[in-house]
């Protein structure tokens, strides 16, 4: 059973909050927010994908899912996340 591409973003739209900064945290991210960030960025990483052979961006570009894109961007913009990437 396969869903059409447009349905994937509809599912994300229904699951993810459309006004919150993070998935679970309101003012600060929770471990669930960090896990979501890690999963999505890993699945969208062309150079070193999280799961070999799976590149979610080809199936469902993250930009087509504004709620998911906003949450992942907000987490990636955190000073602590930026500092971690700079040190690794």
JSON list of N, CA and C in Angstrom, two decimals:
[
{"chain": "A", "resi": 1, "resn": "UNK", "atom": "N", "xyz": [0.84, -1.18, 0.00]},
{"chain": "A", "resi": 1, "resn": "UNK", "atom": "CA", "xyz": [0.00, 0.00, 0.00]},
{"chain": "A", "resi": 1, "resn": "UNK", "atom": "C", "xyz": [0.88, 1.24, 0.00]},
{"chain": "A", "resi": 2, "resn": "UNK", "atom": "N", "xyz": [0.76, 2.05, -1.02]},
{"chain": "A", "resi": 2, "resn": "UNK", "atom": "CA", "xyz": [1.58, 3.25, -1.14]},
{"chain": "A", "resi": 2, "resn": "UNK", "atom": "C", "xyz": [0.69, 4.48, -1.20]},
{"chain": "A", "resi": 3, "resn": "UNK", "atom": "N", "xyz": [1.08, 5.52, -0.48]},
{"chain": "A", "resi": 3, "resn": "UNK", "atom": "CA", "xyz": [0.36, 6.78, -0.52]},
{"chain": "A", "resi": 3, "resn": "UNK", "atom": "C", "xyz": [0.96, 7.66, -1.61]},
{"chain": "A", "resi": 4, "resn": "UNK", "atom": "N", "xyz": [0.16, 8.56, -2.13]},
{"chain": "A", "resi": 4, "resn": "UNK", "atom": "CA", "xyz": [0.68, 9.53, -3.09]},
{"chain": "A", "resi": 4, "resn": "UNK", "atom": "C", "xyz": [1.54, 10.55, -2.35]},
{"chain": "A", "resi": 5, "resn": "UNK", "atom": "N", "xyz": [2.43, 11.19, -3.08]},
{"chain": "A", "resi": 5, "resn": "UNK", "atom": "CA", "xyz": [3.33, 12.17, -2.47]},
{"chain": "A", "resi": 5, "resn": "UNK", "atom": "C", "xyz": [2.57, 13.27, -1.73]},
{"chain": "A", "resi": 6, "resn": "UNK", "atom": "N", "xyz": [1.52, 13.78, -2.31]},
{"chain": "A", "resi": 6, "resn": "UNK", "atom": "CA", "xyz": [0.79, 14.88, -1.69]},
{"chain": "A", "resi": 6, "resn": "UNK", "atom": "C", "xyz": [0.16, 14.46, -0.36]},
{"chain": "A", "resi": 7, "resn": "UNK", "atom": "N", "xyz": [-0.18, 13.19, -0.22]},
{"chain": "A", "resi": 7, "resn": "UNK", "atom": "CA", "xyz": [-0.77, 12.71, 1.03]},
{"chain": "A", "resi": 7, "resn": "UNK", "atom": "C", "xyz": [0.24, 12.70, 2.17]},
{"chain": "A", "resi": 8, "resn": "UNK", "atom": "N", "xyz": [1.52, 12.50, 1.86]},
{"chain": "A", "resi": 8, "resn": "UNK", "atom": "CA", "xyz": [2.54, 12.50, 2.91]},
{"chain": "A", "resi": 8, "resn": "UNK", "atom": "C", "xyz": [2.59, 13.83, 3.64]},
{"chain": "A", "resi": 9, "resn": "UNK", "atom": "N", "xyz": [2.55, 14.92, 2.90]},
{"chain": "A", "resi": 9, "resn": "UNK", "atom": "CA", "xyz": [2.59, 16.24, 3.53]},
{"chain": "A", "resi": 9, "resn": "UNK", "atom": "C", "xyz": [1.29, 16.52, 4.27]},
{"chain": "A", "resi": 10, "resn": "UNK", "atom": "N", "xyz": [0.19, 16.01, 3.77]},
{"chain": "A", "resi": 10, "resn": "UNK", "atom": "CA", "xyz": [-1.08, 16.18, 4.47]},
{"chain": "A", "resi": 10, "resn": "UNK", "atom": "C", "xyz": [-1.04, 15.48, 5.82]},
{"chain": "A", "resi": 11, "resn": "UNK", "atom": "N", "xyz": [-0.46, 14.29, 5.86]},
{"chain": "A", "resi": 11, "resn": "UNK", "atom": "CA", "xyz": [-0.32, 13.57, 7.12]},
{"chain": "A", "resi": 11, "resn": "UNK", "atom": "C", "xyz": [0.55, 14.37, 8.08]},
{"chain": "A", "resi": 12, "resn": "UNK", "atom": "N", "xyz": [1.68, 14.89, 7.60]},
{"chain": "A", "resi": 12, "resn": "UNK", "atom": "CA", "xyz": [2.56, 15.70, 8.43]},
{"chain": "A", "resi": 12, "resn": "UNK", "atom": "C", "xyz": [1.84, 16.94, 8.94]},
{"chain": "A", "resi": 13, "resn": "UNK", "atom": "N", "xyz": [1.03, 17.54, 8.08]},
{"chain": "A", "resi": 13, "resn": "UNK", "atom": "CA", "xyz": [0.28, 18.73, 8.46]},
{"chain": "A", "resi": 13, "resn": "UNK", "atom": "C", "xyz": [-0.69, 18.43, 9.60]},
{"chain": "A", "resi": 14, "resn": "UNK", "atom": "N", "xyz": [-1.31, 17.27, 9.55]},
{"chain": "A", "resi": 14, "resn": "UNK", "atom": "CA", "xyz": [-2.27, 16.90, 10.58]},
{"chain": "A", "resi": 14, "resn": "UNK", "atom": "C", "xyz": [-1.59, 16.49, 11.88]},
{"chain": "A", "resi": 15, "resn": "UNK", "atom": "N", "xyz": [-0.41, 15.88, 11.79]},
{"chain": "A", "resi": 15, "resn": "UNK", "atom": "CA", "xyz": [0.29, 15.40, 12.98]},
{"chain": "A", "resi": 15, "resn": "UNK", "atom": "C", "xyz": [1.02, 16.53, 13.69]},
{"chain": "A", "resi": 16, "resn": "UNK", "atom": "N", "xyz": [1.72, 17.38, 12.94]},
{"chain": "A", "resi": 16, "resn": "UNK", "atom": "CA", "xyz": [2.57, 18.39, 13.54]},
{"chain": "A", "resi": 16, "resn": "UNK", "atom": "C", "xyz": [1.78, 19.66, 13.86]},
{"chain": "A", "resi": 17, "resn": "UNK", "atom": "N", "xyz": [2.11, 20.32, 14.97]},
{"chain": "A", "resi": 17, "resn": "UNK", "atom": "CA", "xyz": [1.43, 21.56, 15.31]},
{"chain": "A", "resi": 17, "resn": "UNK", "atom": "C", "xyz": [1.78, 22.64, 14.29]},
{"chain": "A", "resi": 18, "resn": "UNK", "atom": "N", "xyz": [0.83, 23.49, 13.97]},
{"chain": "A", "resi": 18, "resn": "UNK", "atom": "CA", "xyz": [1.10, 24.49, 12.94]},
{"chain": "A", "resi": 18, "resn": "UNK", "atom": "C", "xyz": [1.43, 25.87, 13.50]},
{"chain": "A", "resi": 19, "resn": "UNK", "atom": "N", "xyz": [1.47, 26.01, 14.81]},
{"chain": "A", "resi": 19, "resn": "UNK", "atom": "CA", "xyz": [1.79, 27.31, 15.37]},
{"chain": "A", "resi": 19, "resn": "UNK", "atom": "C", "xyz": [2.93, 27.26, 16.38]},
{"chain": "A", "resi": 20, "resn": "UNK", "atom": "N", "xyz": [3.32, 26.08, 16.80]},
{"chain": "A", "resi": 20, "resn": "UNK", "atom": "CA", "xyz": [4.36, 25.96, 17.82]},
{"chain": "A", "resi": 20, "resn": "UNK", "atom": "C", "xyz": [5.75, 26.04, 17.20]},
{"chain": "A", "resi": 21, "resn": "UNK", "atom": "N", "xyz": [6.70, 26.45, 18.02]},
{"chain": "A", "resi": 21, "resn": "UNK", "atom": "CA", "xyz": [8.09, 26.53, 17.59]},
{"chain": "A", "resi": 21, "resn": "UNK", "atom": "C", "xyz": [8.69, 25.15, 17.46]},
{"chain": "A", "resi": 22, "resn": "UNK", "atom": "N", "xyz": [8.31, 24.25, 18.38]},
{"chain": "A", "resi": 22, "resn": "UNK", "atom": "CA", "xyz": [8.85, 22.90, 18.41]},
{"chain": "A", "resi": 22, "resn": "UNK", "atom": "C", "xyz": [7.72, 21.89, 18.40]},
{"chain": "A", "resi": 23, "resn": "UNK", "atom": "N", "xyz": [8.07, 20.64, 18.18]},
{"chain": "A", "resi": 23, "resn": "UNK", "atom": "CA", "xyz": [7.08, 19.57, 18.17]},
{"chain": "A", "resi": 23, "resn": "UNK", "atom": "C", "xyz": [6.45, 19.39, 19.55]},
{"chain": "A", "resi": 24, "resn": "UNK", "atom": "N", "xyz": [7.27, 19.29, 20.59]},
{"chain": "A", "resi": 24, "resn": "UNK", "atom": "CA", "xyz": [6.75, 19.05, 21.95]},
{"chain": "A", "resi": 24, "resn": "UNK", "atom": "C", "xyz": [7.01, 20.22, 22.89]},
{"chain": "A", "resi": 25, "resn": "UNK", "atom": "N", "xyz": [8.17, 20.81, 22.81]},
{"chain": "A", "resi": 25, "resn": "UNK", "atom": "CA", "xyz": [8.49, 21.93, 23.69]},
{"chain": "A", "resi": 25, "resn": "UNK", "atom": "C", "xyz": [7.84, 23.21, 23.21]},
{"chain": "A", "resi": 26, "resn": "UNK", "atom": "N", "xyz": [7.56, 24.11, 24.12]},
{"chain": "A", "resi": 26, "resn": "UNK", "atom": "CA", "xyz": [6.97, 25.39, 23.72]},
{"chain": "A", "resi": 26, "resn": "UNK", "atom": "C", "xyz": [8.04, 26.47, 23.68]},
{"chain": "A", "resi": 27, "resn": "UNK", "atom": "N", "xyz": [8.75, 26.66, 24.80]},
{"chain": "A", "resi": 27, "resn": "UNK", "atom": "CA", "xyz": [9.81, 27.66, 24.84]},
{"chain": "A", "resi": 27, "resn": "UNK", "atom": "C", "xyz": [11.18, 27.08, 24.58]},
{"chain": "A", "resi": 28, "resn": "UNK", "atom": "N", "xyz": [11.36, 25.82, 24.94]},
{"chain": "A", "resi": 28, "resn": "UNK", "atom": "CA", "xyz": [12.64, 25.14, 24.72]},
{"chain": "A", "resi": 28, "resn": "UNK", "atom": "C", "xyz": [12.35, 23.77, 24.12]},
{"chain": "A", "resi": 29, "resn": "UNK", "atom": "N", "xyz": [13.26, 23.27, 23.31]},
{"chain": "A", "resi": 29, "resn": "UNK", "atom": "CA", "xyz": [13.04, 21.95, 22.70]},
{"chain": "A", "resi": 29, "resn": "UNK", "atom": "C", "xyz": [13.17, 20.82, 23.73]},
{"chain": "A", "resi": 30, "resn": "UNK", "atom": "N", "xyz": [12.47, 19.75, 23.47]},
{"chain": "A", "resi": 30, "resn": "UNK", "atom": "CA", "xyz": [12.58, 18.55, 24.30]},
{"chain": "A", "resi": 30, "resn": "UNK", "atom": "C", "xyz": [13.45, 17.53, 23.57]},
{"chain": "A", "resi": 31, "resn": "UNK", "atom": "N", "xyz": [13.70, 16.40, 24.20]},
{"chain": "A", "resi": 31, "resn": "UNK", "atom": "CA", "xyz": [14.46, 15.33, 23.55]},
{"chain": "A", "resi": 31, "resn": "UNK", "atom": "C", "xyz": [13.72, 14.85, 22.30]},
{"chain": "A", "resi": 32, "resn": "UNK", "atom": "N", "xyz": [12.40, 14.87, 22.32]},
{"chain": "A", "resi": 32, "resn": "UNK", "atom": "CA", "xyz": [11.62, 14.47, 21.14]},
{"chain": "A", "resi": 32, "resn": "UNK", "atom": "C", "xyz": [11.88, 15.41, 19.98]},
{"chain": "A", "resi": 33, "resn": "UNK", "atom": "N", "xyz": [12.02, 16.70, 20.26]},
{"chain": "A", "resi": 33, "resn": "UNK", "atom": "CA", "xyz": [12.32, 17.67, 19.20]},
{"chain": "A", "resi": 33, "resn": "UNK", "atom": "C", "xyz": [13.69, 17.41, 18.60]},
{"chain": "A", "resi": 34, "resn": "UNK", "atom": "N", "xyz": [14.67, 17.14, 19.46]},
{"chain": "A", "resi": 34, "resn": "UNK", "atom": "CA", "xyz": [16.03, 16.86, 18.99]},
{"chain": "A", "resi": 34, "resn": "UNK", "atom": "C", "xyz": [16.05, 15.56, 18.18]},
{"chain": "A", "resi": 35, "resn": "UNK", "atom": "N", "xyz": [15.29, 14.56, 18.62]},
{"chain": "A", "resi": 35, "resn": "UNK", "atom": "CA", "xyz": [15.23, 13.30, 17.88]},
{"chain": "A", "resi": 35, "resn": "UNK", "atom": "C", "xyz": [14.58, 13.50, 16.51]},
{"chain": "A", "resi": 36, "resn": "UNK", "atom": "N", "xyz": [13.52, 14.30, 16.44]},
{"chain": "A", "resi": 36, "resn": "UNK", "atom": "CA", "xyz": [12.89, 14.60, 15.16]},
{"chain": "A", "resi": 36, "resn": "UNK", "atom": "C", "xyz": [13.88, 15.30, 14.23]},
{"chain": "A", "resi": 37, "resn": "UNK", "atom": "N", "xyz": [14.59, 16.28, 14.76]},
{"chain": "A", "resi": 37, "resn": "UNK", "atom": "CA", "xyz": [15.60, 17.00, 13.98]},
{"chain": "A", "resi": 37, "resn": "UNK", "atom": "C", "xyz": [16.66, 16.05, 13.44]},
{"chain": "A", "resi": 38, "resn": "UNK", "atom": "N", "xyz": [17.16, 15.18, 14.30]},
{"chain": "A", "resi": 38, "resn": "UNK", "atom": "CA", "xyz": [18.20, 14.22, 13.90]},
{"chain": "A", "resi": 38, "resn": "UNK", "atom": "C", "xyz": [17.70, 13.29, 12.81]},
{"chain": "A", "resi": 39, "resn": "UNK", "atom": "N", "xyz": [16.50, 12.79, 12.97]},
{"chain": "A", "resi": 39, "resn": "UNK", "atom": "CA", "xyz": [15.92, 11.88, 11.98]},
{"chain": "A", "resi": 39, "resn": "UNK", "atom": "C", "xyz": [15.72, 12.57, 10.64]},
{"chain": "A", "resi": 40, "resn": "UNK", "atom": "N", "xyz": [15.09, 13.73, 10.65]},
{"chain": "A", "resi": 40, "resn": "UNK", "atom": "CA", "xyz": [14.77, 14.42, 9.39]},
{"chain": "A", "resi": 40, "resn": "UNK", "atom": "C", "xyz": [16.03, 14.89, 8.68]},
{"chain": "A", "resi": 41, "resn": "UNK", "atom": "N", "xyz": [16.96, 15.50, 9.41]},
{"chain": "A", "resi": 41, "resn": "UNK", "atom": "CA", "xyz": [18.18, 15.97, 8.76]},
{"chain": "A", "resi": 41, "resn": "UNK", "atom": "C", "xyz": [19.01, 14.80, 8.26]},
{"chain": "A", "resi": 42, "resn": "UNK", "atom": "N", "xyz": [18.99, 13.70, 9.00]},
{"chain": "A", "resi": 42, "resn": "UNK", "atom": "CA", "xyz": [19.71, 12.51, 8.56]},
{"chain": "A", "resi": 42, "resn": "UNK", "atom": "C", "xyz": [19.12, 11.90, 7.31]},
{"chain": "A", "resi": 43, "resn": "UNK", "atom": "N", "xyz": [17.81, 11.89, 7.21]},
{"chain": "A", "resi": 43, "resn": "UNK", "atom": "CA", "xyz": [17.15, 11.32, 6.04]},
{"chain": "A", "resi": 43, "resn": "UNK", "atom": "C", "xyz": [17.23, 12.25, 4.83]},
{"chain": "A", "resi": 44, "resn": "UNK", "atom": "N", "xyz": [17.53, 13.53, 5.06]},
{"chain": "A", "resi": 44, "resn": "UNK", "atom": "CA", "xyz": [17.64, 14.50, 3.97]},
{"chain": "A", "resi": 44, "resn": "UNK", "atom": "C", "xyz": [19.08, 14.77, 3.56]},
{"chain": "A", "resi": 45, "resn": "UNK", "atom": "N", "xyz": [20.03, 14.18, 4.24]},
{"chain": "A", "resi": 45, "resn": "UNK", "atom": "CA", "xyz": [21.45, 14.43, 3.99]},
{"chain": "A", "resi": 45, "resn": "UNK", "atom": "C", "xyz": [21.92, 13.66, 2.76]},
{"chain": "A", "resi": 46, "resn": "UNK", "atom": "N", "xyz": [22.21, 14.37, 1.70]},
{"chain": "A", "resi": 46, "resn": "UNK", "atom": "CA", "xyz": [22.62, 13.75, 0.44]},
{"chain": "A", "resi": 46, "resn": "UNK", "atom": "C", "xyz": [24.00, 13.12, 0.55]},
{"chain": "A", "resi": 47, "resn": "UNK", "atom": "N", "xyz": [24.93, 13.78, 1.26]},
{"chain": "A", "resi": 47, "resn": "UNK", "atom": "CA", "xyz": [26.31, 13.30, 1.35]},
{"chain": "A", "resi": 47, "resn": "UNK", "atom": "C", "xyz": [26.45, 12.09, 2.26]},
{"chain": "A", "resi": 48, "resn": "UNK", "atom": "N", "xyz": [25.74, 12.09, 3.37]},
{"chain": "A", "resi": 48, "resn": "UNK", "atom": "CA", "xyz": [25.88, 11.02, 4.35]},
{"chain": "A", "resi": 48, "resn": "UNK", "atom": "C", "xyz": [24.51, 10.70, 4.95]},
{"chain": "A", "resi": 49, "resn": "UNK", "atom": "N", "xyz": [23.65, 10.01, 4.19]},
{"chain": "A", "resi": 49, "resn": "UNK", "atom": "CA", "xyz": [22.28, 9.76, 4.66]},
{"chain": "A", "resi": 49, "resn": "UNK", "atom": "C", "xyz": [22.24, 8.90, 5.91]},
{"chain": "A", "resi": 50, "resn": "UNK", "atom": "N", "xyz": [21.27, 9.18, 6.75]},
{"chain": "A", "resi": 50, "resn": "UNK", "atom": "CA", "xyz": [21.07, 8.46, 8.00]},
{"chain": "A", "resi": 50, "resn": "UNK", "atom": "C", "xyz": [20.88, 6.97, 7.76]},
{"chain": "A", "resi": 51, "resn": "UNK", "atom": "N", "xyz": [20.10, 6.64, 6.77]},
{"chain": "A", "resi": 51, "resn": "UNK", "atom": "CA", "xyz": [19.85, 5.25, 6.39]},
{"chain": "A", "resi": 51, "resn": "UNK", "atom": "C", "xyz": [20.26, 5.08, 4.94]},
{"chain": "A", "resi": 52, "resn": "UNK", "atom": "N", "xyz": [21.22, 4.25, 4.68]},
{"chain": "A", "resi": 52, "resn": "UNK", "atom": "CA", "xyz": [21.69, 4.02, 3.32]},
{"chain": "A", "resi": 52, "resn": "UNK", "atom": "C", "xyz": [20.53, 3.64, 2.40]},
{"chain": "A", "resi": 53, "resn": "UNK", "atom": "N", "xyz": [20.42, 4.32, 1.29]},
{"chain": "A", "resi": 53, "resn": "UNK", "atom": "CA", "xyz": [19.38, 4.00, 0.32]},
{"chain": "A", "resi": 53, "resn": "UNK", "atom": "C", "xyz": [18.07, 4.72, 0.55]},
{"chain": "A", "resi": 54, "resn": "UNK", "atom": "N", "xyz": [17.95, 5.45, 1.66]},
{"chain": "A", "resi": 54, "resn": "UNK", "atom": "CA", "xyz": [16.72, 6.19, 1.92]},
{"chain": "A", "resi": 54, "resn": "UNK", "atom": "C", "xyz": [17.07, 7.67, 1.94]},
{"chain": "A", "resi": 55, "resn": "UNK", "atom": "N", "xyz": [16.47, 8.41, 1.04]},
{"chain": "A", "resi": 55, "resn": "UNK", "atom": "CA", "xyz": [16.66, 9.85, 0.99]},
{"chain": "A", "resi": 55, "resn": "UNK", "atom": "C", "xyz": [15.27, 10.47, 0.92]},
{"chain": "A", "resi": 56, "resn": "UNK", "atom": "N", "xyz": [14.75, 10.86, 2.06]},
{"chain": "A", "resi": 56, "resn": "UNK", "atom": "CA", "xyz": [13.36, 11.33, 2.15]},
{"chain": "A", "resi": 56, "resn": "UNK", "atom": "C", "xyz": [13.12, 12.55, 1.27]},
{"chain": "A", "resi": 57, "resn": "UNK", "atom": "N", "xyz": [14.15, 13.37, 1.07]},
{"chain": "A", "resi": 57, "resn": "UNK", "atom": "CA", "xyz": [13.98, 14.59, 0.30]},
{"chain": "A", "resi": 57, "resn": "UNK", "atom": "C", "xyz": [13.58, 14.30, -1.15]},
{"chain": "A", "resi": 58, "resn": "UNK", "atom": "N", "xyz": [13.93, 13.14, -1.68]},
{"chain": "A", "resi": 58, "resn": "UNK", "atom": "CA", "xyz": [13.52, 12.78, -3.04]},
{"chain": "A", "resi": 58, "resn": "UNK", "atom": "C", "xyz": [12.06, 12.39, -3.10]},
{"chain": "A", "resi": 59, "resn": "UNK", "atom": "N", "xyz": [11.55, 11.81, -2.02]},
{"chain": "A", "resi": 59, "resn": "UNK", "atom": "CA", "xyz": [10.16, 11.37, -1.97]},
{"chain": "A", "resi": 59, "resn": "UNK", "atom": "C", "xyz": [9.24, 12.51, -1.55]},
{"chain": "A", "resi": 60, "resn": "UNK", "atom": "N", "xyz": [9.67, 13.24, -0.54]},
{"chain": "A", "resi": 60, "resn": "UNK", "atom": "CA", "xyz": [8.85, 14.30, 0.02]},
{"chain": "A", "resi": 60, "resn": "UNK", "atom": "C", "xyz": [9.76, 15.45, 0.44]},
{"chain": "A", "resi": 61, "resn": "UNK", "atom": "N", "xyz": [10.03, 16.40, -0.46]},
{"chain": "A", "resi": 61, "resn": "UNK", "atom": "CA", "xyz": [10.90, 17.52, -0.09]},
{"chain": "A", "resi": 61, "resn": "UNK", "atom": "C", "xyz": [10.37, 18.21, 1.17]},
{"chain": "A", "resi": 62, "resn": "UNK", "atom": "N", "xyz": [11.26, 18.43, 2.12]},
{"chain": "A", "resi": 62, "resn": "UNK", "atom": "CA", "xyz": [10.85, 19.00, 3.41]},
{"chain": "A", "resi": 62, "resn": "UNK", "atom": "C", "xyz": [10.21, 20.37, 3.25]},
{"chain": "A", "resi": 63, "resn": "UNK", "atom": "N", "xyz": [10.60, 21.11, 2.23]},
{"chain": "A", "resi": 63, "resn": "UNK", "atom": "CA", "xyz": [10.02, 22.43, 2.00]},
{"chain": "A", "resi": 63, "resn": "UNK", "atom": "C", "xyz": [8.53, 22.35, 1.66]},
{"chain": "A", "resi": 64, "resn": "UNK", "atom": "N", "xyz": [8.09, 21.19, 1.19]},
{"chain": "A", "resi": 64, "resn": "UNK", "atom": "CA", "xyz": [6.67, 21.00, 0.87]},
{"chain": "A", "resi": 64, "resn": "UNK", "atom": "C", "xyz": [5.83, 20.74, 2.12]},
{"chain": "A", "resi": 65, "resn": "UNK", "atom": "N", "xyz": [6.47, 20.57, 3.24]},
{"chain": "A", "resi": 65, "resn": "UNK", "atom": "CA", "xyz": [5.77, 20.33, 4.51]},
{"chain": "A", "resi": 65, "resn": "UNK", "atom": "C", "xyz": [6.14, 21.47, 5.46]},
{"chain": "A", "resi": 66, "resn": "UNK", "atom": "N", "xyz": [5.42, 22.59, 5.39]},
{"chain": "A", "resi": 66, "resn": "UNK", "atom": "CA", "xyz": [5.83, 23.78, 6.13]},
{"chain": "A", "resi": 66, "resn": "UNK", "atom": "C", "xyz": [5.94, 23.59, 7.64]},
{"chain": "A", "resi": 67, "resn": "UNK", "atom": "N", "xyz": [5.09, 22.81, 8.25]},
{"chain": "A", "resi": 67, "resn": "UNK", "atom": "CA", "xyz": [5.19, 22.62, 9.70]},
{"chain": "A", "resi": 67, "resn": "UNK", "atom": "C", "xyz": [6.46, 21.87, 10.07]},
{"chain": "A", "resi": 68, "resn": "UNK", "atom": "N", "xyz": [6.75, 20.80, 9.36]},
{"chain": "A", "resi": 68, "resn": "UNK", "atom": "CA", "xyz": [7.96, 20.03, 9.60]},
{"chain": "A", "resi": 68, "resn": "UNK", "atom": "C", "xyz": [9.20, 20.88, 9.31]},
{"chain": "A", "resi": 69, "resn": "UNK", "atom": "N", "xyz": [9.17, 21.60, 8.21]},
{"chain": "A", "resi": 69, "resn": "UNK", "atom": "CA", "xyz": [10.30, 22.45, 7.83]},
{"chain": "A", "resi": 69, "resn": "UNK", "atom": "C", "xyz": [10.55, 23.52, 8.90]},
{"chain": "A", "resi": 70, "resn": "UNK", "atom": "N", "xyz": [9.50, 24.14, 9.41]},
{"chain": "A", "resi": 70, "resn": "UNK", "atom": "CA", "xyz": [9.64, 25.18, 10.43]},
{"chain": "A", "resi": 70, "resn": "UNK", "atom": "C", "xyz": [10.26, 24.61, 11.71]},
{"chain": "A", "resi": 71, "resn": "UNK", "atom": "N", "xyz": [9.78, 23.47, 12.16]},
{"chain": "A", "resi": 71, "resn": "UNK", "atom": "CA", "xyz": [10.28, 22.86, 13.39]},
{"chain": "A", "resi": 71, "resn": "UNK", "atom": "C", "xyz": [11.75, 22.48, 13.24]},
{"chain": "A", "resi": 72, "resn": "UNK", "atom": "N", "xyz": [12.10, 21.84, 12.14]},
{"chain": "A", "resi": 72, "resn": "UNK", "atom": "CA", "xyz": [13.49, 21.42, 11.90]},
{"chain": "A", "resi": 72, "resn": "UNK", "atom": "C", "xyz": [14.39, 22.65, 11.78]},
{"chain": "A", "resi": 73, "resn": "UNK", "atom": "N", "xyz": [13.94, 23.68, 11.11]},
{"chain": "A", "resi": 73, "resn": "UNK", "atom": "CA", "xyz": [14.72, 24.91, 10.98]},
{"chain": "A", "resi": 73, "resn": "UNK", "atom": "C", "xyz": [14.92, 25.58, 12.33]},
{"chain": "A", "resi": 74, "resn": "UNK", "atom": "N", "xyz": [13.88, 25.64, 13.15]},
{"chain": "A", "resi": 74, "resn": "UNK", "atom": "CA", "xyz": [13.99, 26.26, 14.47]},
{"chain": "A", "resi": 74, "resn": "UNK", "atom": "C", "xyz": [15.01, 25.53, 15.34]},
{"chain": "A", "resi": 75, "resn": "UNK", "atom": "N", "xyz": [15.03, 24.22, 15.27]},
{"chain": "A", "resi": 75, "resn": "UNK", "atom": "CA", "xyz": [16.00, 23.46, 16.05]},
{"chain": "A", "resi": 75, "resn": "UNK", "atom": "C", "xyz": [17.41, 23.66, 15.50]},
{"chain": "A", "resi": 76, "resn": "UNK", "atom": "N", "xyz": [17.53, 23.63, 14.18]},
{"chain": "A", "resi": 76, "resn": "UNK", "atom": "CA", "xyz": [18.84, 23.83, 13.56]},
{"chain": "A", "resi": 76, "resn": "UNK", "atom": "C", "xyz": [19.42, 25.21, 13.80]},
{"chain": "A", "resi": 77, "resn": "UNK", "atom": "N", "xyz": [18.57, 26.18, 14.10]},
{"chain": "A", "resi": 77, "resn": "UNK", "atom": "CA", "xyz": [19.02, 27.55, 14.35]},
{"chain": "A", "resi": 77, "resn": "UNK", "atom": "C", "xyz": [19.42, 27.81, 15.81]},
{"chain": "A", "resi": 78, "resn": "UNK", "atom": "N", "xyz": [19.22, 26.81, 16.67]},
{"chain": "A", "resi": 78, "resn": "UNK", "atom": "CA", "xyz": [19.60, 26.98, 18.08]},
{"chain": "A", "resi": 78, "resn": "UNK", "atom": "C", "xyz": [21.11, 27.12, 18.21]},
{"chain": "A", "resi": 79, "resn": "UNK", "atom": "N", "xyz": [21.55, 28.01, 19.08]},
{"chain": "A", "resi": 79, "resn": "UNK", "atom": "CA", "xyz": [22.99, 28.23, 19.29]},
{"chain": "A", "resi": 79, "resn": "UNK", "atom": "C", "xyz": [23.72, 26.94, 19.64]},
{"chain": "A", "resi": 80, "resn": "UNK", "atom": "N", "xyz": [23.11, 26.11, 20.48]},
{"chain": "A", "resi": 80, "resn": "UNK", "atom": "CA", "xyz": [23.75, 24.86, 20.89]},
{"chain": "A", "resi": 80, "resn": "UNK", "atom": "C", "xyz": [23.92, 23.90, 19.72]},
{"chain": "A", "resi": 81, "resn": "UNK", "atom": "N", "xyz": [22.96, 23.86, 18.82]},
{"chain": "A", "resi": 81, "resn": "UNK", "atom": "CA", "xyz": [23.05, 22.98, 17.65]},
{"chain": "A", "resi": 81, "resn": "UNK", "atom": "C", "xyz": [24.11, 23.50, 16.69]},
{"chain": "A", "resi": 82, "resn": "UNK", "atom": "N", "xyz": [24.12, 24.78, 16.46]},
{"chain": "A", "resi": 82, "resn": "UNK", "atom": "CA", "xyz": [25.14, 25.39, 15.60]},
{"chain": "A", "resi": 82, "resn": "UNK", "atom": "C", "xyz": [26.53, 25.14, 16.16]},
{"chain": "A", "resi": 83, "resn": "UNK", "atom": "N", "xyz": [26.69, 25.32, 17.47]},
{"chain": "A", "resi": 83, "resn": "UNK", "atom": "CA", "xyz": [27.99, 25.11, 18.12]},
{"chain": "A", "resi": 83, "resn": "UNK", "atom": "C", "xyz": [28.42, 23.65, 17.99]},
{"chain": "A", "resi": 84, "resn": "UNK", "atom": "N", "xyz": [27.47, 22.72, 18.11]},
{"chain": "A", "resi": 84, "resn": "UNK", "atom": "CA", "xyz": [27.81, 21.30, 17.99]},
{"chain": "A", "resi": 84, "resn": "UNK", "atom": "C", "xyz": [28.34, 21.01, 16.59]},
{"chain": "A", "resi": 85, "resn": "UNK", "atom": "N", "xyz": [27.66, 21.51, 15.56]},
{"chain": "A", "resi": 85, "resn": "UNK", "atom": "CA", "xyz": [28.11, 21.27, 14.19]},
{"chain": "A", "resi": 85, "resn": "UNK", "atom": "C", "xyz": [29.47, 21.91, 13.94]},
{"chain": "A", "resi": 86, "resn": "UNK", "atom": "N", "xyz": [29.71, 23.08, 14.50]},
{"chain": "A", "resi": 86, "resn": "UNK", "atom": "CA", "xyz": [31.01, 23.74, 14.31]},
{"chain": "A", "resi": 86, "resn": "UNK", "atom": "C", "xyz": [32.15, 22.97, 14.97]},
{"chain": "A", "resi": 87, "resn": "UNK", "atom": "N", "xyz": [31.83, 22.25, 16.04]},
{"chain": "A", "resi": 87, "resn": "UNK", "atom": "CA", "xyz": [32.88, 21.53, 16.76]},
{"chain": "A", "resi": 87, "resn": "UNK", "atom": "C", "xyz": [33.07, 20.10, 16.26]},
{"chain": "A", "resi": 88, "resn": "UNK", "atom": "N", "xyz": [32.23, 19.65, 15.34]},
{"chain": "A", "resi": 88, "resn": "UNK", "atom": "CA", "xyz": [32.35, 18.26, 14.85]},
{"chain": "A", "resi": 88, "resn": "UNK", "atom": "C", "xyz": [32.63, 18.27, 13.38]}
]
